[in-house]
mmCIF file of N, CA and C in Angstrom:
data_model
loop_
_atom_site.group_PDB
_atom_site.id
_atom_site.type_symbol
_atom_site.label_atom_id
_atom_site.label_comp_id
_atom_site.label_asym_id
_atom_site.label_seq_id
_atom_site.Cartn_x
_atom_site.Cartn_y
_atom_site.Cartn_z
ATOM 1 N N ARG A 1 203.437 107.813 102.083
ATOM 2 C CA ARG A 1 204.009 108.312 101.937
ATOM 3 C C ARG A 1 204.462 109.023 100.896
ATOM 4 N N THR A 2 204.702 107.329 99.439
ATOM 5 C CA THR A 2 205.094 107.853 98.169
ATOM 6 C C THR A 2 204.078 109.006 97.616
ATOM 7 N N SER A 3 202.748 108.464 97.770
ATOM 8 C CA SER A 3 202.353 110.308 97.492
ATOM 9 C C SER A 3 202.610 110.973 97.690
ATOM 10 N N TRP A 4 203.188 111.712 99.449
ATOM 11 C CA TRP A 4 203.625 112.308 100.026
ATOM 12 C C TRP A 4 204.325 112.989 99.074
ATOM 13 N N ARG A 5 205.632 112.036 98.596
ATOM 14 C CA ARG A 5 207.000 112.136 98.279
ATOM 15 C C ARG A 5 206.242 113.180 96.588
ATOM 16 N N ARG A 6 205.143 112.478 96.265
ATOM 17 C CA ARG A 6 205.525 112.833 94.809
ATOM 18 C C ARG A 6 204.740 114.012 94.911
ATOM 19 N N TRP A 7 203.837 114.633 95.621
ATOM 20 C CA TRP A 7 203.429 115.735 95.976
ATOM 21 C C TRP A 7 204.679 116.568 95.715
ATOM 22 N N GLU A 8 205.023 116.841 97.090
ATOM 23 C CA GLU A 8 206.329 117.207 97.513
ATOM 24 C C GLU A 8 207.510 117.935 95.910
ATOM 25 N N GLY A 9 206.969 116.655 95.439
ATOM 26 C CA GLY A 9 208.555 117.287 93.838
ATOM 27 C C GLY A 9 207.479 117.713 93.385
ATOM 28 N N ILE A 10 206.281 117.766 93.046
ATOM 29 C CA ILE A 10 205.393 118.372 92.325
ATOM 30 C C ILE A 10 205.509 119.828 92.404
ATOM 31 N N ALA A 11 205.019 119.983 93.817
ATOM 32 C CA ALA A 11 205.282 121.300 93.999
ATOM 33 C C ALA A 11 206.201 122.803 94.075
ATOM 34 N N LEU A 12 207.398 121.600 93.974
ATOM 35 C CA LEU A 12 208.956 121.768 93.523
ATOM 36 C C LEU A 12 208.607 122.210 92.314
ATOM 37 N N TRP A 13 208.562 121.910 91.498
ATOM 38 C CA TRP A 13 208.389 121.710 89.827
ATOM 39 C C TRP A 13 207.699 122.855 89.538
ATOM 40 N N ILE A 14 206.145 122.889 89.996
ATOM 41 C CA ILE A 14 205.654 123.819 89.467
ATOM 42 C C ILE A 14 206.053 125.198 90.505
ATOM 43 N N GLN A 15 206.570 125.382 91.305
ATOM 44 C CA GLN A 15 207.586 126.447 92.007
ATOM 45 C C GLN A 15 205.858 126.838 92.657
ATOM 46 N N GLU A 16 205.184 125.756 93.221
ATOM 47 C CA GLU A 16 203.778 126.335 94.431
ATOM 48 C C GLU A 16 204.276 125.230 95.793
ATOM 49 N N PRO A 17 205.103 126.395 96.095
ATOM 50 C CA PRO A 17 205.166 125.905 97.996
ATOM 51 C C PRO A 17 203.683 125.479 99.083
ATOM 52 N N LEU A 18 202.466 125.884 98.237
ATOM 53 C CA LEU A 18 201.319 125.271 98.780
ATOM 54 C C LEU A 18 200.621 124.392 98.813
ATOM 55 N N LEU A 19 201.379 123.733 97.348
ATOM 56 C CA LEU A 19 200.615 122.927 97.117
ATOM 57 C C LEU A 19 201.732 121.255 97.991
ATOM 58 N N LYS A 20 202.765 121.684 99.245
ATOM 59 C CA LYS A 20 203.182 121.157 99.637
ATOM 60 C C LYS A 20 202.438 120.080 100.518
ATOM 61 N N PRO A 21 202.267 118.743 100.482
ATOM 62 C CA PRO A 21 201.931 118.082 102.049
ATOM 63 C C PRO A 21 202.148 119.022 103.009
ATOM 64 N N SER A 22 203.254 119.659 103.287
ATOM 65 C CA SER A 22 203.763 119.852 104.651
ATOM 66 C C SER A 22 202.405 121.407 105.331
ATOM 67 N N ASN A 23 202.273 121.444 103.794
ATOM 68 C CA ASN A 23 201.549 123.039 104.028
ATOM 69 C C ASN A 23 200.494 122.412 103.846
ATOM 70 N N TRP A 24 199.843 121.728 103.601
ATOM 71 C CA TRP A 24 198.539 121.389 103.700
ATOM 72 C C TRP A 24 197.256 121.600 105.241
ATOM 73 N N LYS A 25 196.166 122.485 104.836
ATOM 74 C CA LYS A 25 195.634 122.476 106.105
ATOM 75 C C LYS A 25 194.748 120.678 106.528
ATOM 76 N N ILE A 26 194.710 120.480 108.095
ATOM 77 C CA ILE A 26 194.729 119.289 108.313
ATOM 78 C C ILE A 26 192.482 119.007 107.637
ATOM 79 N N ALA A 27 192.641 118.342 106.943
ATOM 80 C CA ALA A 27 190.741 117.614 106.391
ATOM 81 C C ALA A 27 190.558 116.872 107.381
ATOM 82 N N ASN A 28 189.351 116.624 107.494
ATOM 83 C CA ASN A 28 188.009 115.817 108.272
ATOM 84 C C ASN A 28 187.848 114.735 107.207
ATOM 85 N N SER A 29 187.569 114.771 105.537
ATOM 86 C CA SER A 29 187.487 114.717 104.764
ATOM 87 C C SER A 29 187.994 114.958 103.700
ATOM 88 N N ALA A 30 187.636 113.739 102.292
ATOM 89 C CA ALA A 30 188.359 113.737 101.078
ATOM 90 C C ALA A 30 188.129 114.753 100.372
ATOM 91 N N LEU A 31 185.941 115.314 100.720
ATOM 92 C CA LEU A 31 186.008 117.409 99.650
ATOM 93 C C LEU A 31 186.606 118.107 100.473
ATOM 94 N N GLU A 32 187.173 117.957 101.884
ATOM 95 C CA GLU A 32 187.705 119.428 102.816
ATOM 96 C C GLU A 32 189.113 119.962 102.357
ATOM 97 N N TRP A 33 189.847 117.860 102.289
ATOM 98 C CA TRP A 33 191.024 117.985 101.312
ATOM 99 C C TRP A 33 191.163 118.616 99.720
ATOM 100 N N TRP A 34 190.020 118.112 99.528
ATOM 101 C CA TRP A 34 190.271 118.845 97.761
ATOM 102 C C TRP A 34 189.708 119.931 97.937
ATOM 103 N N SER A 35 188.704 120.380 98.445
ATOM 104 C CA SER A 35 188.501 122.221 98.301
ATOM 105 C C SER A 35 189.741 122.795 99.261
ATOM 106 N N ASN A 36 190.422 122.618 100.408
ATOM 107 C CA ASN A 36 191.861 123.210 100.754
ATOM 108 C C ASN A 36 192.730 123.239 100.161
ATOM 109 N N ILE A 37 193.002 121.952 98.734
ATOM 110 C CA ILE A 37 194.600 121.827 97.944
ATOM 111 C C ILE A 37 193.449 122.585 96.840
ATOM 112 N N THR A 38 192.277 123.170 96.883
ATOM 113 C CA THR A 38 192.337 123.620 94.621
ATOM 114 C C THR A 38 191.348 125.248 94.777
ATOM 115 N N THR A 39 191.785 125.285 96.475
ATOM 116 C CA THR A 39 190.905 126.744 96.417
ATOM 117 C C THR A 39 192.695 127.843 97.587
ATOM 118 N N LEU A 40 193.513 127.466 96.511
ATOM 119 C CA LEU A 40 194.413 128.142 97.271
ATOM 120 C C LEU A 40 194.636 129.549 97.045
ATOM 121 N N PRO A 41 194.891 130.429 97.574
ATOM 122 C CA PRO A 41 194.795 131.989 97.448
ATOM 123 C C PRO A 41 196.288 132.659 96.074
ATOM 124 N N GLY A 42 195.963 132.823 95.497
ATOM 125 C CA GLY A 42 196.815 132.764 93.878
ATOM 126 C C GLY A 42 197.019 132.260 92.445
ATOM 127 N N ILE A 43 196.004 131.828 92.594
ATOM 128 C CA ILE A 43 196.689 130.128 91.940
ATOM 129 C C ILE A 43 194.763 130.446 91.152
ATOM 130 N N PRO A 44 195.231 129.691 90.118
ATOM 131 C CA PRO A 44 193.518 130.279 89.239
ATOM 132 C C PRO A 44 193.084 128.665 89.469
ATOM 133 N N LYS A 45 191.631 128.853 90.045
ATOM 134 C CA LYS A 45 190.923 128.030 90.688
ATOM 135 C C LYS A 45 190.931 126.332 89.108
ATOM 136 N N LYS A 46 190.247 127.116 88.235
ATOM 137 C CA LYS A 46 190.253 125.841 87.222
ATOM 138 C C LYS A 46 191.835 125.283 86.989
ATOM 139 N N GLY A 47 193.084 126.235 86.904
ATOM 140 C CA GLY A 47 194.110 125.309 86.772
ATOM 141 C C GLY A 47 194.183 124.393 87.824
ATOM 142 N N ILE A 48 194.533 125.356 88.821
ATOM 143 C CA ILE A 48 194.928 124.062 90.171
ATOM 144 C C ILE A 48 194.292 122.875 90.295
ATOM 145 N N ARG A 49 192.459 122.983 89.575
ATOM 146 C CA ARG A 49 191.221 121.420 89.882
ATOM 147 C C ARG A 49 192.122 120.900 88.803
ATOM 148 N N SER A 50 192.329 121.059 87.531
ATOM 149 C CA SER A 50 192.811 120.288 86.699
ATOM 150 C C SER A 50 193.905 119.622 87.136
ATOM 151 N N LEU A 51 194.981 120.402 87.708
ATOM 152 C CA LEU A 51 196.408 119.150 87.452
ATOM 153 C C LEU A 51 196.430 118.548 88.529
ATOM 154 N N ALA A 52 195.540 118.550 89.865
ATOM 155 C CA ALA A 52 195.050 118.193 91.207
ATOM 156 C C ALA A 52 194.925 116.507 90.469
ATOM 157 N N LEU A 53 193.635 116.752 89.688
ATOM 158 C CA LEU A 53 192.799 115.603 88.925
ATOM 159 C C LEU A 53 194.228 114.735 88.341
ATOM 160 N N LEU A 54 194.857 115.571 87.644
ATOM 161 C CA LEU A 54 195.699 114.572 86.764
ATOM 162 C C LEU A 54 197.049 113.977 87.935
ATOM 163 N N ILE A 55 197.246 114.988 88.866
ATOM 164 C CA ILE A 55 198.268 114.354 89.399
ATOM 165 C C ILE A 55 197.657 112.736 90.150
ATOM 166 N N MET A 56 196.455 112.942 90.066
ATOM 167 C CA MET A 56 196.457 112.153 90.835
ATOM 168 C C MET A 56 195.852 110.180 90.669
ATOM 169 N N TRP A 57 195.550 110.402 89.046
ATOM 170 C CA TRP A 57 194.821 109.964 88.114
ATOM 171 C C TRP A 57 196.564 108.788 88.074
ATOM 172 N N ILE A 58 197.606 110.309 87.875
ATOM 173 C CA ILE A 58 198.647 109.482 87.930
ATOM 174 C C ILE A 58 198.800 108.380 88.882
ATOM 175 N N ILE A 59 199.248 109.287 89.813
ATOM 176 C CA ILE A 59 199.932 108.796 91.205
ATOM 177 C C ILE A 59 199.039 107.424 91.074
ATOM 178 N N TRP A 60 197.114 107.147 91.166
ATOM 179 C CA TRP A 60 196.358 106.408 91.093
ATOM 180 C C TRP A 60 197.200 105.256 90.616
ATOM 181 N N ASN A 61 197.276 105.044 89.165
ATOM 182 C CA ASN A 61 197.518 103.964 88.151
ATOM 183 C C ASN A 61 199.179 104.005 88.264
ATOM 184 N N GLU A 62 200.083 104.596 89.061
ATOM 185 C CA GLU A 62 201.578 104.013 89.722
ATOM 186 C C GLU A 62 201.295 103.066 90.825
ATOM 187 N N ARG A 63 200.377 103.328 91.327
ATOM 188 C CA ARG A 63 200.002 102.333 92.795
ATOM 189 C C ARG A 63 199.323 101.375 92.268
ATOM 190 N N ASN A 64 198.412 101.505 90.739
ATOM 191 C CA ASN A 64 197.514 99.731 90.948
ATOM 192 C C ASN A 64 199.335 99.417 89.574
ATOM 193 N N ALA A 65 199.899 100.008 89.186
ATOM 194 C CA ALA A 65 201.807 99.392 88.608
ATOM 195 C C ALA A 65 201.616 98.724 89.262
ATOM 196 N N ARG A 66 202.701 98.857 90.744
ATOM 197 C CA ARG A 66 202.622 98.735 92.051
ATOM 198 C C ARG A 66 202.413 97.450 92.388
ATOM 199 N N ILE A 67 201.226 97.239 92.332
ATOM 200 C CA ILE A 67 200.643 96.445 93.471
ATOM 201 C C ILE A 67 200.221 95.042 92.518
ATOM 202 N N PHE A 68 199.283 94.999 91.265
ATOM 203 C CA PHE A 68 199.244 94.755 90.465
ATOM 204 C C PHE A 68 200.111 93.796 89.283
ATOM 205 N N ASN A 69 200.765 94.767 88.995
ATOM 206 C CA ASN A 69 202.146 94.350 87.800
ATOM 207 C C ASN A 69 203.769 94.273 88.621
ATOM 208 N N ARG A 70 203.725 94.684 89.532
ATOM 209 C CA ARG A 70 204.980 94.545 90.399
ATOM 210 C C ARG A 70 205.737 95.642 89.562
ATOM 211 N N ARG A 71 204.962 96.469 89.185
ATOM 212 C CA ARG A 71 206.187 97.334 88.362
ATOM 213 C C ARG A 71 206.463 98.745 89.555
ATOM 214 N N GLU A 72 207.544 99.747 89.380
ATOM 215 C CA GLU A 72 207.571 100.372 90.018
ATOM 216 C C GLU A 72 208.690 101.214 89.531
ATOM 217 N N SER A 73 208.374 102.648 88.830
ATOM 218 C CA SER A 73 207.955 103.949 88.173
ATOM 219 C C SER A 73 209.381 104.817 89.238
ATOM 220 N N SER A 74 210.398 105.314 88.492
ATOM 221 C CA SER A 74 210.885 106.753 89.612
ATOM 222 C C SER A 74 210.393 107.605 89.967
ATOM 223 N N PHE A 75 210.421 108.684 90.389
ATOM 224 C CA PHE A 75 209.798 109.769 90.538
ATOM 225 C C PHE A 75 210.204 110.540 89.280
ATOM 226 N N CYS A 76 211.187 110.940 88.520
ATOM 227 C CA CYS A 76 211.033 111.148 87.919
ATOM 228 C C CYS A 76 211.030 111.349 86.233
ATOM 229 N N SER A 77 210.431 109.495 86.839
ATOM 230 C CA SER A 77 209.308 108.923 85.119
ATOM 231 C C SER A 77 208.224 109.283 85.094
ATOM 232 N N ILE A 78 207.934 109.321 86.708
ATOM 233 C CA ILE A 78 206.183 109.800 87.287
ATOM 234 C C ILE A 78 206.144 111.150 86.593
ATOM 235 N N LEU A 79 207.110 112.183 86.889
ATOM 236 C CA LEU A 79 206.782 113.225 86.873
ATOM 237 C C LEU A 79 207.130 113.887 85.543
ATOM 238 N N GLY A 80 207.894 112.553 84.802
ATOM 239 C CA GLY A 80 208.031 113.468 82.965
ATOM 240 C C GLY A 80 206.223 112.675 82.594
ATOM 241 N N LYS A 81 205.821 112.302 83.134
ATOM 242 C CA LYS A 81 204.291 111.184 83.040
ATOM 243 C C LYS A 81 203.449 112.399 83.026
ATOM 244 N N ILE A 82 203.261 112.940 84.165
ATOM 245 C CA ILE A 82 202.911 114.202 84.471
ATOM 246 C C ILE A 82 202.430 115.365 83.231
ATOM 247 N N LYS A 83 204.036 116.438 83.210
ATOM 248 C CA LYS A 83 204.870 116.712 82.165
ATOM 249 C C LYS A 83 203.606 116.814 80.809
ATOM 250 N N GLU A 84 204.216 115.390 80.315
ATOM 251 C CA GLU A 84 203.201 115.192 79.255
ATOM 252 C C GLU A 84 202.285 114.776 79.532
ATOM 253 N N GLU A 85 201.408 114.703 79.742
ATOM 254 C CA GLU A 85 200.425 114.978 80.162
ATOM 255 C C GLU A 85 199.522 116.872 80.223
ATOM 256 N N VAL A 86 200.167 116.939 80.564
ATOM 257 C CA VAL A 86 199.831 118.796 81.305
ATOM 258 C C VAL A 86 200.044 119.006 79.394
ATOM 259 N N ALA A 87 200.755 118.567 79.155
ATOM 260 C CA ALA A 87 201.374 119.454 77.754
ATOM 261 C C ALA A 87 200.396 118.896 76.756
ATOM 262 N N ALA A 88 199.820 117.525 77.311
ATOM 263 C CA ALA A 88 198.721 117.319 76.217
ATOM 264 C C ALA A 88 197.395 117.699 76.954
ATOM 265 N N TRP A 89 197.074 118.228 77.530
ATOM 266 C CA TRP A 89 195.710 118.608 77.960
ATOM 267 C C TRP A 89 195.439 120.407 77.712
ATOM 268 N N ILE A 90 196.862 120.800 77.748
ATOM 269 C CA ILE A 90 196.845 122.509 77.176
ATOM 270 C C ILE A 90 196.414 121.867 75.940
ATOM 271 N N ALA A 91 197.889 121.017 74.863
ATOM 272 C CA ALA A 91 196.915 121.588 73.226
ATOM 273 C C ALA A 91 195.627 120.716 73.070
ATOM 274 N N ALA A 92 194.619 120.325 74.466
ATOM 275 C CA ALA A 92 193.766 119.828 74.112
ATOM 276 C C ALA A 92 192.508 120.567 74.790
ATOM 277 N N GLY A 93 193.376 122.223 74.854
ATOM 278 C CA GLY A 93 192.528 123.262 74.992
ATOM 279 C C GLY A 93 192.080 123.604 76.619
ATOM 280 N N ALA A 94 192.846 123.218 77.679
ATOM 281 C CA ALA A 94 192.883 122.789 79.169
ATOM 282 C C ALA A 94 194.420 124.735 79.271
ATOM 283 N N ARG A 95 192.990 125.605 78.896
ATOM 284 C CA ARG A 95 194.472 126.918 79.225
ATOM 285 C C ARG A 95 194.635 127.291 80.584
ATOM 286 N N PRO A 96 194.205 127.212 81.301
ATOM 287 C CA PRO A 96 193.962 126.744 82.638
ATOM 288 C C PRO A 96 195.933 126.648 83.178
ATOM 289 N N LEU A 97 196.067 125.350 82.694
ATOM 290 C CA LEU A 97 196.871 124.444 83.281
ATOM 291 C C LEU A 97 198.568 125.525 82.416
ATOM 292 N N ALA A 98 198.028 125.943 81.958
ATOM 293 C CA ALA A 98 199.358 126.590 81.262
ATOM 294 C C ALA A 98 200.037 127.340 82.338
ATOM 295 N N ALA A 99 199.562 128.107 83.501
ATOM 296 C CA ALA A 99 199.299 128.386 84.286
ATOM 297 C C ALA A 99 201.204 128.076 85.332
ATOM 298 N N PHE A 100 200.898 127.257 85.242
ATOM 299 C CA PHE A 100 201.887 126.158 86.075
ATOM 300 C C PHE A 100 203.332 125.338 85.015
ATOM 301 N N VAL A 101 203.245 125.511 83.611
ATOM 302 C CA VAL A 101 204.406 125.247 83.086
ATOM 303 C C VAL A 101 205.337 126.143 82.529
#
């Protein structure tokens, strides 16, 4: 549920309704899910793949902080981390990400 809400908020931030979990196709495997969310019509494939990896990494780190360190970050804090990372990746040369900010 927490990840679901994070993805919902991120979809709103980048104004891409197809990234909302409620709009995802049903997938039978992680690979199928990955393919479904990274091959959306009208969205640059390289950019969405980079963004999806970045989101998953930050959500995973948040999960670990909750479980192992008993630290919980607000959605605003997590979204801020994602925005910072997106900016850093763009500065490092990940130009396809620029389509989302």
